[in-house]
Amino acid sequence: MLVNTKARIGVFSIALGAYLPQFPSLVPEFEAQYEAFKKTIPDTVEIVDGGIVTTKELAQTAGDKFRAADVDLVILQLLTYATSYNMLPAVRDLDVPVVLVNIQKKKAPDYENTDTATWLGELYACGAVGEMVADLERAGKRHAVITGVVEGGDPEVQAEIEAWCRAAQVRRRFRDTNLAQIGRPYPGMMDLYIDETNLYHRMFLYTKQFDWEKMWAIADHITDDDAIRAKAQDILDTFDIEGGGTIEKVWEMAKYVVAFEEWVKEEQIAFIASHYDGFAQGKAGVLDSMLIPAFSMLIKQGIACAVEGDIKVAMAMSILKTISGTGQLSEMYSIDFGKDICIIGHSGSGDAAISEQKPTMKIVPVFHGKTGGGYLTQFYPYLGPVTYLGITQDRDGHFKFVVAEGVNEEGPIFTFGDTNMRTRFSCGAREFCNRWSEAGPTHHMAAATGRHIDTIVKVAKFFNVPVDIITR
């Protein structure tokens, strides 16, 4: 990604201190289990190690470390029974989810040959889970439980841990990077309008405002021919261009992409929402004509770029790109009632990672409903499972996620230069349109290859927002 962030995960384990002098063999046993457990945390995140906690004083020390590091998530390994006071001081001052990992070392007891130390050390993690959740509830903390076993491996536990870490990465990305709003939302699309102060308070995301006049000059200082040539080749490698593409044909576009990449890094931008409503003449017309493929090149590198000035769909695109590797702007286009299929897509910038075949680029004389004309890009999303995410707000400014899973099917698509998908939903096209619309989303949503509702629900816990699940 052009702008890198790394989630910080507070990790610790707990056991009852009273057991240790009674059964000294538990000390090396728990140390080995904890070291093995930390290795299950993916190296895509940064671990803040709170150690093995057996007293409330050690819990307070762990909490001080987590608070100082501004952790995005706390993962707690339950080694054996422990009182909840071993946990609460570590998380009391944090406003992040706490995931209780209840993994038992042995798959099943050897009943006749199990002594007390073996039972406490290798077979008793589950005893404290209910107590922990009860006190997390009373403390007003968000929480989740993962139960499984170490012996023989447990892919479900590993998948859950990795999903939580991906979800934590969304929080860190929102917290550490900025959103660029260039221009204003499309006039009259009031579902897109947003209060940027409310956005910062509720979702951690800071908005930087940019005028188009500054953007027109963004590439004036780019003179490194080697960098421009390399980026031009990258564009040609990414797109098939109608009528054939050459380095010379995309030279000016490559120059702007180099400039935008530099700008993104300098401003720590991971989200862009833009809309141009000017005369598209002179330098303004040059940039406007090539902005769609230029921003597509940024999306390819992890920067969510939304047209029509839609901040909320830029957020949705970034969430899906972070947790799944793909994030494509889309909206309801049409319904094929004969096939019971929803046609879903959008014009504008797109994500090459979602495209099963090489995306295409063509020149059109007019951008429908918008100023000017120029390059359109069309992507060809993979067939199979697909997830849609919309982000909306209620009358009090609270955010809500709206999600659905479906299946992209083979068949004819529109050929006028817009990305579109043929999606079948389990509830049928007519009912999906009703349910999705009744949830009150904006008219845009983001799409990702695969099924990701379970991880999106985890993301929602970080932001403390509700999730409307339309269909799976």
Short mmCIF file of C-alpha atoms in Angstrom, two decimals:
data_model
loop_
_atom_site.label_atom_id
_atom_site.label_comp_id
_atom_site.label_asym_id
_atom_site.label_seq_id
_atom_site.Cartn_x
_atom_site.Cartn_y
_atom_site.Cartn_z
CA MET A 1 0.00 0.00 0.00
CA LEU A 2 1.11 3.54 -0.69
CA VAL A 3 0.34 4.58 2.89
CA ASN A 4 1.20 1.85 5.37
CA THR A 5 -0.31 1.35 8.80
CA LYS A 6 -0.03 -1.57 11.18
CA ALA A 7 -2.61 -2.50 13.79
CA ARG A 8 -1.40 -2.76 17.37
CA ILE A 9 -2.71 -5.77 19.25
CA GLY A 10 -2.49 -6.00 23.03
CA VAL A 11 -1.89 -9.65 23.92
CA PHE A 12 -1.80 -11.21 27.37
CA SER A 13 -2.80 -14.36 29.21
CA ILE A 14 -4.25 -14.97 32.64
CA ALA A 15 -4.09 -17.67 35.30
CA LEU A 16 -4.96 -17.78 38.99
CA GLY A 17 -1.91 -16.90 41.07
CA ALA A 18 -2.99 -19.20 43.89
CA TYR A 19 -2.37 -22.26 41.71
CA LEU A 20 1.31 -21.59 41.02
CA PRO A 21 2.87 -22.31 44.43
CA GLN A 22 0.54 -25.27 44.83
CA PHE A 23 1.53 -26.80 41.48
CA PRO A 24 4.98 -25.49 40.42
CA SER A 25 4.87 -27.47 37.16
CA LEU A 26 2.23 -25.02 35.91
CA VAL A 27 4.76 -22.19 35.57
CA PRO A 28 6.80 -23.68 32.69
CA GLU A 29 3.62 -25.17 31.23
CA PHE A 30 1.90 -21.78 31.03
CA GLU A 31 5.02 -20.04 29.75
CA ALA A 32 5.28 -22.54 26.90
CA GLN A 33 1.57 -22.23 26.07
CA TYR A 34 1.75 -18.44 26.02
CA GLU A 35 4.82 -18.37 23.76
CA ALA A 36 3.12 -20.79 21.37
CA PHE A 37 -0.06 -18.71 21.43
CA LYS A 38 1.71 -15.47 20.47
CA LYS A 39 2.99 -17.21 17.35
CA THR A 40 -0.61 -17.61 16.16
CA ILE A 41 -0.94 -13.82 15.91
CA PRO A 42 -0.18 -12.89 12.26
CA ASP A 43 2.96 -10.87 11.59
CA THR A 44 0.87 -8.30 9.72
CA VAL A 45 0.17 -6.66 13.11
CA GLU A 46 2.33 -5.34 15.92
CA ILE A 47 2.07 -7.22 19.23
CA VAL A 48 2.08 -5.23 22.47
CA ASP A 49 2.99 -7.97 24.96
CA GLY A 50 1.25 -7.78 28.33
CA GLY A 51 2.74 -11.06 29.51
CA ILE A 52 1.25 -13.72 31.78
CA VAL A 53 -1.00 -12.06 34.35
CA THR A 54 -1.65 -13.79 37.69
CA THR A 55 -2.42 -10.80 39.95
CA LYS A 56 -4.32 -7.53 39.68
CA GLU A 57 -0.98 -5.64 39.90
CA LEU A 58 0.31 -7.44 36.80
CA ALA A 59 -3.02 -6.70 35.10
CA GLN A 60 -2.56 -3.00 35.85
CA THR A 61 0.97 -3.10 34.39
CA ALA A 62 -0.36 -4.75 31.22
CA GLY A 63 -3.10 -2.12 31.00
CA ASP A 64 -0.53 0.68 31.27
CA LYS A 65 1.37 -0.82 28.33
CA PHE A 66 -1.76 -1.21 26.23
CA ARG A 67 -2.93 2.33 26.94
CA ALA A 68 0.48 3.84 26.18
CA ALA A 69 0.63 1.96 22.88
CA ASP A 70 -2.94 2.98 21.90
CA VAL A 71 -3.78 -0.63 21.01
CA ASP A 72 -6.54 -1.33 18.51
CA LEU A 73 -7.60 -4.66 20.00
CA VAL A 74 -6.91 -6.81 23.05
CA ILE A 75 -6.60 -10.57 22.69
CA LEU A 76 -6.66 -12.49 25.96
CA GLN A 77 -5.56 -16.12 26.23
CA LEU A 78 -7.28 -18.00 29.05
CA LEU A 79 -4.71 -20.47 30.36
CA THR A 80 -6.84 -21.86 33.18
CA TYR A 81 -9.35 -20.56 35.66
CA ALA A 82 -8.64 -17.01 36.83
CA THR A 83 -10.66 -14.37 38.59
CA SER A 84 -11.94 -11.51 36.48
CA TYR A 85 -9.85 -9.08 38.51
CA ASN A 86 -6.86 -10.55 36.68
CA MET A 87 -8.41 -9.19 33.48
CA LEU A 88 -10.33 -6.00 34.23
CA PRO A 89 -7.43 -3.70 35.22
CA ALA A 90 -5.77 -4.49 31.88
CA VAL A 91 -8.74 -3.33 29.82
CA ARG A 92 -10.67 -0.94 32.08
CA ASP A 93 -9.35 2.26 30.47
CA LEU A 94 -9.47 1.01 26.88
CA ASP A 95 -12.24 1.59 24.35
CA VAL A 96 -11.50 -1.38 22.10
CA PRO A 97 -12.96 -4.89 21.74
CA VAL A 98 -11.60 -7.66 23.97
CA VAL A 99 -11.37 -11.11 22.38
CA LEU A 100 -11.28 -14.01 24.85
CA VAL A 101 -9.40 -16.94 23.35
CA ASN A 102 -10.55 -20.05 25.15
CA ILE A 103 -8.28 -22.73 23.71
CA GLN A 104 -7.71 -25.99 25.53
CA LYS A 105 -4.35 -27.66 25.09
CA LYS A 106 -5.59 -31.26 24.94
CA LYS A 107 -8.37 -32.47 22.68
CA ALA A 108 -9.88 -34.72 25.37
CA PRO A 109 -9.03 -35.86 28.91
CA ASP A 110 -7.27 -39.08 29.72
CA TYR A 111 -9.64 -39.49 32.64
CA GLU A 112 -7.82 -42.20 34.61
CA ASN A 113 -4.39 -40.56 34.31
CA THR A 114 -5.24 -36.88 34.83
CA ASP A 115 -4.07 -35.31 38.08
CA THR A 116 -5.01 -31.86 39.34
CA ALA A 117 -2.02 -30.09 37.79
CA THR A 118 -2.72 -31.62 34.38
CA TRP A 119 -6.40 -30.69 34.63
CA LEU A 120 -5.64 -27.09 35.60
CA GLY A 121 -2.83 -26.68 33.08
CA GLU A 122 -4.11 -28.48 30.00
CA LEU A 123 -7.89 -29.01 30.31
CA TYR A 124 -9.53 -26.11 32.17
CA ALA A 125 -9.49 -22.97 30.02
CA CYS A 126 -13.28 -22.93 29.67
CA GLY A 127 -13.94 -22.41 33.38
CA ALA A 128 -13.39 -18.64 33.37
CA VAL A 129 -15.06 -17.56 30.13
CA GLY A 130 -18.51 -16.81 31.52
CA GLU A 131 -17.04 -14.85 34.42
CA MET A 132 -14.96 -12.72 32.08
CA VAL A 133 -17.88 -11.93 29.78
CA ALA A 134 -20.15 -11.09 32.70
CA ASP A 135 -17.71 -8.52 34.01
CA LEU A 136 -16.88 -7.13 30.56
CA GLU A 137 -20.60 -6.56 30.10
CA ARG A 138 -20.87 -4.75 33.42
CA ALA A 139 -17.86 -2.64 32.47
CA GLY A 140 -19.48 -1.69 29.15
CA LYS A 141 -16.80 -3.38 27.04
CA ARG A 142 -17.28 -4.93 23.61
CA HIS A 143 -16.22 -8.56 23.59
CA ALA A 144 -16.08 -11.83 21.69
CA VAL A 145 -15.19 -15.44 22.54
CA ILE A 146 -13.19 -17.93 20.48
CA THR A 147 -13.23 -21.53 21.70
CA GLY A 148 -11.04 -24.32 20.37
CA VAL A 149 -8.19 -26.71 20.94
CA VAL A 150 -4.43 -26.69 20.46
CA GLU A 151 -3.81 -30.43 20.02
CA GLY A 152 -4.07 -31.40 16.37
CA GLY A 153 -4.44 -27.80 15.26
CA ASP A 154 -7.63 -25.77 14.96
CA PRO A 155 -8.09 -23.89 11.66
CA GLU A 156 -11.30 -22.22 12.88
CA VAL A 157 -9.49 -20.62 15.81
CA GLN A 158 -6.66 -19.44 13.56
CA ALA A 159 -9.10 -18.02 11.02
CA GLU A 160 -10.97 -16.10 13.74
CA ILE A 161 -7.76 -14.63 15.17
CA GLU A 162 -6.63 -13.52 11.72
CA ALA A 163 -10.05 -12.02 10.95
CA TRP A 164 -9.97 -10.01 14.18
CA CYS A 165 -6.51 -8.73 13.28
CA ARG A 166 -7.71 -7.65 9.82
CA ALA A 167 -10.65 -5.88 11.43
CA ALA A 168 -8.26 -4.14 13.84
CA GLN A 169 -6.27 -2.95 10.84
CA VAL A 170 -9.34 -1.03 9.67
CA ARG A 171 -9.43 0.89 12.97
CA ARG A 172 -5.73 1.71 12.72
CA ARG A 173 -6.08 2.85 9.10
CA PHE A 174 -8.98 5.15 9.97
CA ARG A 175 -7.11 6.45 13.01
CA ASP A 176 -3.67 7.09 11.46
CA THR A 177 -4.50 8.31 7.97
CA ASN A 178 -6.56 11.11 6.42
CA LEU A 179 -9.39 11.47 3.96
CA ALA A 180 -9.01 13.95 1.11
CA GLN A 181 -12.16 15.65 -0.09
CA ILE A 182 -11.53 17.32 -3.43
CA GLY A 183 -14.30 19.66 -4.47
CA ARG A 184 -17.72 18.83 -3.06
CA PRO A 185 -20.30 16.02 -3.31
CA TYR A 186 -22.40 15.80 -6.45
CA PRO A 187 -24.97 18.62 -6.09
CA GLY A 188 -28.30 17.34 -4.78
CA MET A 189 -27.13 13.85 -3.77
CA MET A 190 -28.10 14.59 -0.20
CA ASP A 191 -27.65 10.96 0.91
CA LEU A 192 -23.91 11.54 0.42
CA TYR A 193 -23.66 14.71 2.50
CA ILE A 194 -21.77 14.36 5.74
CA ASP A 195 -20.64 16.30 8.81
CA GLU A 196 -16.84 15.91 8.87
CA THR A 197 -16.61 16.80 12.57
CA ASN A 198 -19.13 14.08 13.42
CA LEU A 199 -17.17 11.70 11.19
CA TYR A 200 -13.98 12.37 13.16
CA HIS A 201 -15.66 11.93 16.53
CA ARG A 202 -17.48 8.72 15.64
CA MET A 203 -15.16 6.99 13.16
CA PHE A 204 -11.72 8.50 13.97
CA LEU A 205 -11.34 9.70 10.36
CA TYR A 206 -9.99 13.22 9.72
CA THR A 207 -10.96 15.05 6.52
CA LYS A 208 -8.55 17.30 4.63
CA GLN A 209 -10.19 19.68 2.15
CA PHE A 210 -8.56 20.39 -1.23
CA ASP A 211 -9.60 22.76 -4.01
CA TRP A 212 -9.44 21.64 -7.62
CA GLU A 213 -7.30 24.67 -8.46
CA LYS A 214 -4.46 23.10 -6.45
CA MET A 215 -5.01 19.72 -8.09
CA TRP A 216 -4.62 21.14 -11.59
CA ALA A 217 -1.04 22.07 -10.75
CA ILE A 218 -0.20 18.89 -8.83
CA ALA A 219 2.02 17.47 -11.59
CA ASP A 220 3.76 20.68 -12.70
CA HIS A 221 6.96 19.83 -10.82
CA ILE A 222 7.17 16.18 -11.97
CA THR A 223 10.14 16.04 -14.36
CA ASP A 224 11.69 12.62 -13.69
CA ASP A 225 11.29 10.93 -17.09
CA ASP A 226 12.34 7.53 -15.75
CA ALA A 227 9.65 7.63 -13.06
CA ILE A 228 7.04 8.77 -15.56
CA ARG A 229 8.06 6.08 -18.06
CA ALA A 230 7.89 3.36 -15.39
CA LYS A 231 4.43 4.50 -14.32
CA ALA A 232 3.28 4.67 -17.95
CA GLN A 233 4.34 1.05 -18.37
CA ASP A 234 2.47 0.19 -15.16
CA ILE A 235 -0.67 1.74 -16.65
CA LEU A 236 -0.23 -0.25 -19.87
CA ASP A 237 0.31 -3.42 -17.84
CA THR A 238 -2.89 -2.71 -15.89
CA PHE A 239 -5.27 -1.69 -18.73
CA ASP A 240 -6.08 -2.67 -22.27
CA ILE A 241 -6.63 0.66 -24.02
CA GLU A 242 -9.17 0.96 -26.81
CA GLY A 243 -7.35 1.59 -30.08
CA GLY A 244 -4.03 0.45 -28.58
CA GLY A 245 -1.86 1.91 -25.88
CA THR A 246 1.65 3.31 -25.98
CA ILE A 247 3.99 4.97 -23.51
CA GLU A 248 3.50 8.24 -25.34
CA LYS A 249 -0.31 7.95 -25.29
CA VAL A 250 -0.45 7.65 -21.48
CA TRP A 251 2.58 9.84 -20.69
CA GLU A 252 0.56 12.76 -19.32
CA MET A 253 -1.63 10.39 -17.31
CA ALA A 254 1.45 8.71 -15.85
CA LYS A 255 2.84 12.08 -14.84
CA TYR A 256 -0.32 12.81 -12.86
CA VAL A 257 -0.27 9.36 -11.23
CA VAL A 258 3.32 9.93 -10.07
CA ALA A 259 2.22 13.29 -8.64
CA PHE A 260 -0.82 11.84 -6.89
CA GLU A 261 1.29 9.07 -5.34
CA GLU A 262 3.70 11.67 -3.96
CA TRP A 263 0.78 13.75 -2.65
CA VAL A 264 -0.85 10.74 -0.98
CA LYS A 265 2.34 9.93 0.91
CA GLU A 266 3.01 13.51 1.98
CA GLU A 267 -0.53 14.06 3.24
CA GLN A 268 -0.94 10.52 4.72
CA ILE A 269 -4.08 10.00 2.65
CA ALA A 270 -5.78 6.61 2.45
CA PHE A 271 -9.23 7.79 1.26
CA ILE A 272 -10.20 10.20 -1.53
CA ALA A 273 -13.70 11.47 -2.31
CA SER A 274 -13.82 13.79 -5.30
CA HIS A 275 -16.24 15.46 -7.67
CA TYR A 276 -15.53 18.09 -10.34
CA ASP A 277 -18.34 20.36 -11.52
CA GLY A 278 -16.42 23.00 -13.49
CA PHE A 279 -16.00 23.81 -17.15
CA ALA A 280 -13.39 21.11 -17.96
CA GLN A 281 -11.28 23.50 -20.03
CA GLY A 282 -7.51 23.95 -20.20
CA LYS A 283 -5.55 22.21 -17.44
CA ALA A 284 -8.81 21.45 -15.63
CA GLY A 285 -10.05 19.56 -18.66
CA VAL A 286 -6.80 17.63 -19.03
CA LEU A 287 -6.88 16.36 -15.46
CA ASP A 288 -10.64 15.71 -15.50
CA SER A 289 -10.33 13.60 -18.66
CA MET A 290 -7.80 11.20 -17.13
CA LEU A 291 -8.79 11.24 -13.46
CA ILE A 292 -10.71 7.93 -13.56
CA PRO A 293 -7.76 5.74 -14.65
CA ALA A 294 -5.35 7.80 -12.53
CA PHE A 295 -7.40 7.17 -9.40
CA SER A 296 -7.79 3.52 -10.43
CA MET A 297 -4.01 3.24 -10.21
CA LEU A 298 -4.21 4.57 -6.65
CA ILE A 299 -6.94 2.06 -5.73
CA LYS A 300 -4.67 -0.69 -7.02
CA GLN A 301 -2.22 0.37 -4.30
CA GLY A 302 -4.76 0.48 -1.47
CA ILE A 303 -6.08 4.07 -1.63
CA ALA A 304 -9.89 4.16 -1.69
CA CYS A 305 -10.99 6.65 -4.39
CA ALA A 306 -14.69 7.42 -4.65
CA VAL A 307 -16.41 9.48 -7.33
CA GLU A 308 -19.24 11.98 -6.79
CA GLY A 309 -17.60 13.14 -3.57
CA ASP A 310 -18.98 10.20 -1.57
CA ILE A 311 -17.00 9.98 1.67
CA LYS A 312 -19.10 7.15 3.08
CA VAL A 313 -18.53 4.82 0.15
CA ALA A 314 -14.80 5.64 0.23
CA MET A 315 -14.87 4.36 3.81
CA ALA A 316 -16.72 1.20 2.72
CA MET A 317 -14.24 0.63 -0.11
CA SER A 318 -11.32 0.98 2.30
CA ILE A 319 -12.86 -1.45 4.79
CA LEU A 320 -13.33 -4.11 2.13
CA LYS A 321 -9.92 -3.49 0.57
CA THR A 322 -8.31 -3.84 4.00
CA ILE A 323 -10.07 -7.05 5.04
CA SER A 324 -10.32 -8.77 1.66
CA GLY A 325 -7.86 -7.20 -0.78
CA THR A 326 -10.62 -5.89 -3.07
CA GLY A 327 -12.90 -2.86 -2.88
CA GLN A 328 -15.01 -1.69 -5.82
CA LEU A 329 -17.50 1.20 -5.86
CA SER A 330 -20.92 0.12 -7.13
CA GLU A 331 -24.65 0.83 -7.09
CA MET A 332 -27.87 -0.81 -8.26
CA TYR A 333 -27.97 -0.49 -12.06
CA SER A 334 -30.84 -2.62 -13.23
CA ILE A 335 -32.78 -5.84 -12.62
CA ASP A 336 -33.03 -8.72 -15.06
CA PHE A 337 -36.42 -10.02 -13.92
CA GLY A 338 -36.28 -12.90 -16.37
CA LYS A 339 -33.12 -14.27 -14.76
CA ASP A 340 -33.90 -12.93 -11.24
CA ILE A 341 -30.51 -11.16 -11.30
CA CYS A 342 -29.49 -7.73 -10.00
CA ILE A 343 -27.19 -5.74 -12.27
CA ILE A 344 -24.80 -3.84 -9.98
CA GLY A 345 -21.92 -1.55 -10.96
CA HIS A 346 -20.70 2.00 -11.48
CA SER A 347 -18.76 4.24 -13.81
CA GLY A 348 -15.50 5.73 -12.66
CA SER A 349 -12.41 4.50 -10.90
CA GLY A 350 -12.17 0.84 -9.97
CA ASP A 351 -10.04 -1.85 -8.38
CA ALA A 352 -7.94 -3.97 -10.70
CA ALA A 353 -7.73 -6.67 -8.00
CA ILE A 354 -11.44 -7.45 -8.43
CA SER A 355 -11.12 -7.96 -12.19
CA GLU A 356 -10.89 -11.49 -13.55
CA GLN A 357 -9.56 -10.23 -16.87
CA LYS A 358 -7.47 -7.21 -17.73
CA PRO A 359 -9.53 -4.03 -17.27
CA THR A 360 -10.24 -1.89 -20.31
CA MET A 361 -9.96 1.85 -20.88
CA LYS A 362 -11.85 3.80 -23.52
CA ILE A 363 -12.46 7.45 -24.39
CA VAL A 364 -16.01 8.79 -24.32
CA PRO A 365 -17.13 12.26 -25.41
CA VAL A 366 -19.24 12.83 -22.28
CA PHE A 367 -19.30 11.49 -18.72
CA HIS A 368 -23.01 10.87 -18.17
CA GLY A 369 -24.45 13.33 -15.66
CA LYS A 370 -21.06 14.99 -15.16
CA THR A 371 -18.87 17.66 -16.70
CA GLY A 372 -16.50 16.83 -19.53
CA GLY A 373 -15.43 13.60 -21.14
CA GLY A 374 -12.36 11.41 -21.39
CA TYR A 375 -11.22 8.01 -20.19
CA LEU A 376 -13.62 5.46 -18.71
CA THR A 377 -12.41 2.24 -17.13
CA GLN A 378 -14.28 -1.05 -17.08
CA PHE A 379 -13.42 -3.90 -14.74
CA TYR A 380 -14.69 -7.48 -14.98
CA PRO A 381 -15.35 -8.80 -11.46
CA TYR A 382 -14.72 -12.43 -10.62
CA LEU A 383 -17.61 -14.86 -10.75
CA GLY A 384 -18.60 -16.50 -7.48
CA PRO A 385 -19.25 -15.10 -3.98
CA VAL A 386 -19.40 -11.34 -3.57
CA THR A 387 -19.97 -9.07 -0.57
CA TYR A 388 -21.58 -5.63 -0.62
CA LEU A 389 -21.10 -3.01 2.10
CA GLY A 390 -22.92 0.29 2.40
CA ILE A 391 -22.35 2.89 5.12
CA THR A 392 -25.19 5.20 6.08
CA GLN A 393 -26.36 7.42 8.94
CA ASP A 394 -29.52 7.89 10.97
CA ARG A 395 -31.20 11.19 11.81
CA ASP A 396 -28.89 11.71 14.80
CA GLY A 397 -25.70 11.21 12.80
CA HIS A 398 -24.99 7.68 14.05
CA PHE A 399 -23.39 5.44 11.44
CA LYS A 400 -24.70 2.05 10.33
CA PHE A 401 -23.31 -0.71 8.10
CA VAL A 402 -25.59 -2.39 5.57
CA VAL A 403 -24.23 -5.67 4.19
CA ALA A 404 -25.22 -8.48 1.86
CA GLU A 405 -23.61 -11.52 0.29
CA GLY A 406 -24.52 -12.90 -3.11
CA VAL A 407 -23.03 -14.74 -6.06
CA ASN A 408 -21.81 -13.15 -9.29
CA GLU A 409 -22.96 -15.23 -12.24
CA GLU A 410 -21.86 -15.48 -15.83
CA GLY A 411 -23.91 -13.76 -18.49
CA PRO A 412 -24.17 -10.64 -20.64
CA ILE A 413 -23.16 -7.28 -19.19
CA PHE A 414 -23.42 -3.71 -20.40
CA THR A 415 -20.64 -2.64 -22.77
CA PHE A 416 -20.73 1.16 -22.55
CA GLY A 417 -17.59 1.37 -20.39
CA ASP A 418 -18.97 0.91 -16.86
CA THR A 419 -18.07 -1.91 -14.49
CA ASN A 420 -21.08 -4.11 -13.74
CA MET A 421 -21.90 -7.48 -12.20
CA ARG A 422 -24.75 -9.97 -12.45
CA THR A 423 -25.45 -10.83 -8.82
CA ARG A 424 -27.88 -13.45 -7.59
CA PHE A 425 -29.13 -13.13 -4.02
CA SER A 426 -30.65 -15.95 -1.99
CA CYS A 427 -33.80 -13.87 -1.37
CA GLY A 428 -34.28 -13.04 -5.05
CA ALA A 429 -33.66 -9.79 -6.94
CA ARG A 430 -37.01 -8.15 -6.17
CA GLU A 431 -36.81 -8.88 -2.43
CA PHE A 432 -33.15 -7.87 -2.25
CA CYS A 433 -33.93 -4.50 -3.79
CA ASN A 434 -36.73 -4.01 -1.25
CA ARG A 435 -34.69 -5.08 1.78
CA TRP A 436 -31.53 -3.20 0.80
CA SER A 437 -33.45 -0.01 0.07
CA GLU A 438 -35.51 -0.25 3.27
CA ALA A 439 -32.27 -0.36 5.28
CA GLY A 440 -31.71 3.27 4.24
CA PRO A 441 -28.27 3.05 2.64
CA THR A 442 -26.82 5.68 0.38
CA HIS A 443 -27.20 4.84 -3.29
CA HIS A 444 -23.56 3.70 -3.41
CA MET A 445 -22.01 0.60 -1.90
CA ALA A 446 -18.65 -1.14 -2.09
CA ALA A 447 -18.15 -4.65 -3.45
CA ALA A 448 -15.52 -7.29 -2.70
CA THR A 449 -14.80 -10.75 -3.99
CA GLY A 450 -15.67 -13.45 -1.43
CA ARG A 451 -17.85 -13.67 1.67
CA HIS A 452 -16.90 -11.17 4.36
CA ILE A 453 -19.96 -10.41 6.50
CA ASP A 454 -18.46 -12.13 9.56
CA THR A 455 -15.36 -9.92 9.41
CA ILE A 456 -17.43 -6.79 8.72
CA VAL A 457 -19.39 -7.51 11.90
CA LYS A 458 -16.05 -7.51 13.74
CA VAL A 459 -15.11 -4.18 12.15
CA ALA A 460 -18.44 -2.77 13.34
CA LYS A 461 -17.52 -3.69 16.91
CA PHE A 462 -14.46 -1.46 16.72
CA PHE A 463 -16.60 1.53 15.73
CA ASN A 464 -19.55 0.49 17.90
CA VAL A 465 -21.99 0.69 15.00
CA PRO A 466 -24.95 -1.58 14.17
CA VAL A 467 -25.00 -3.87 11.15
CA ASP A 468 -28.05 -4.62 9.00
CA ILE A 469 -27.49 -8.01 7.35
CA ILE A 470 -29.76 -8.08 4.31
CA THR A 471 -29.01 -11.56 2.99
CA ARG A 472 -26.31 -14.22 2.94
#
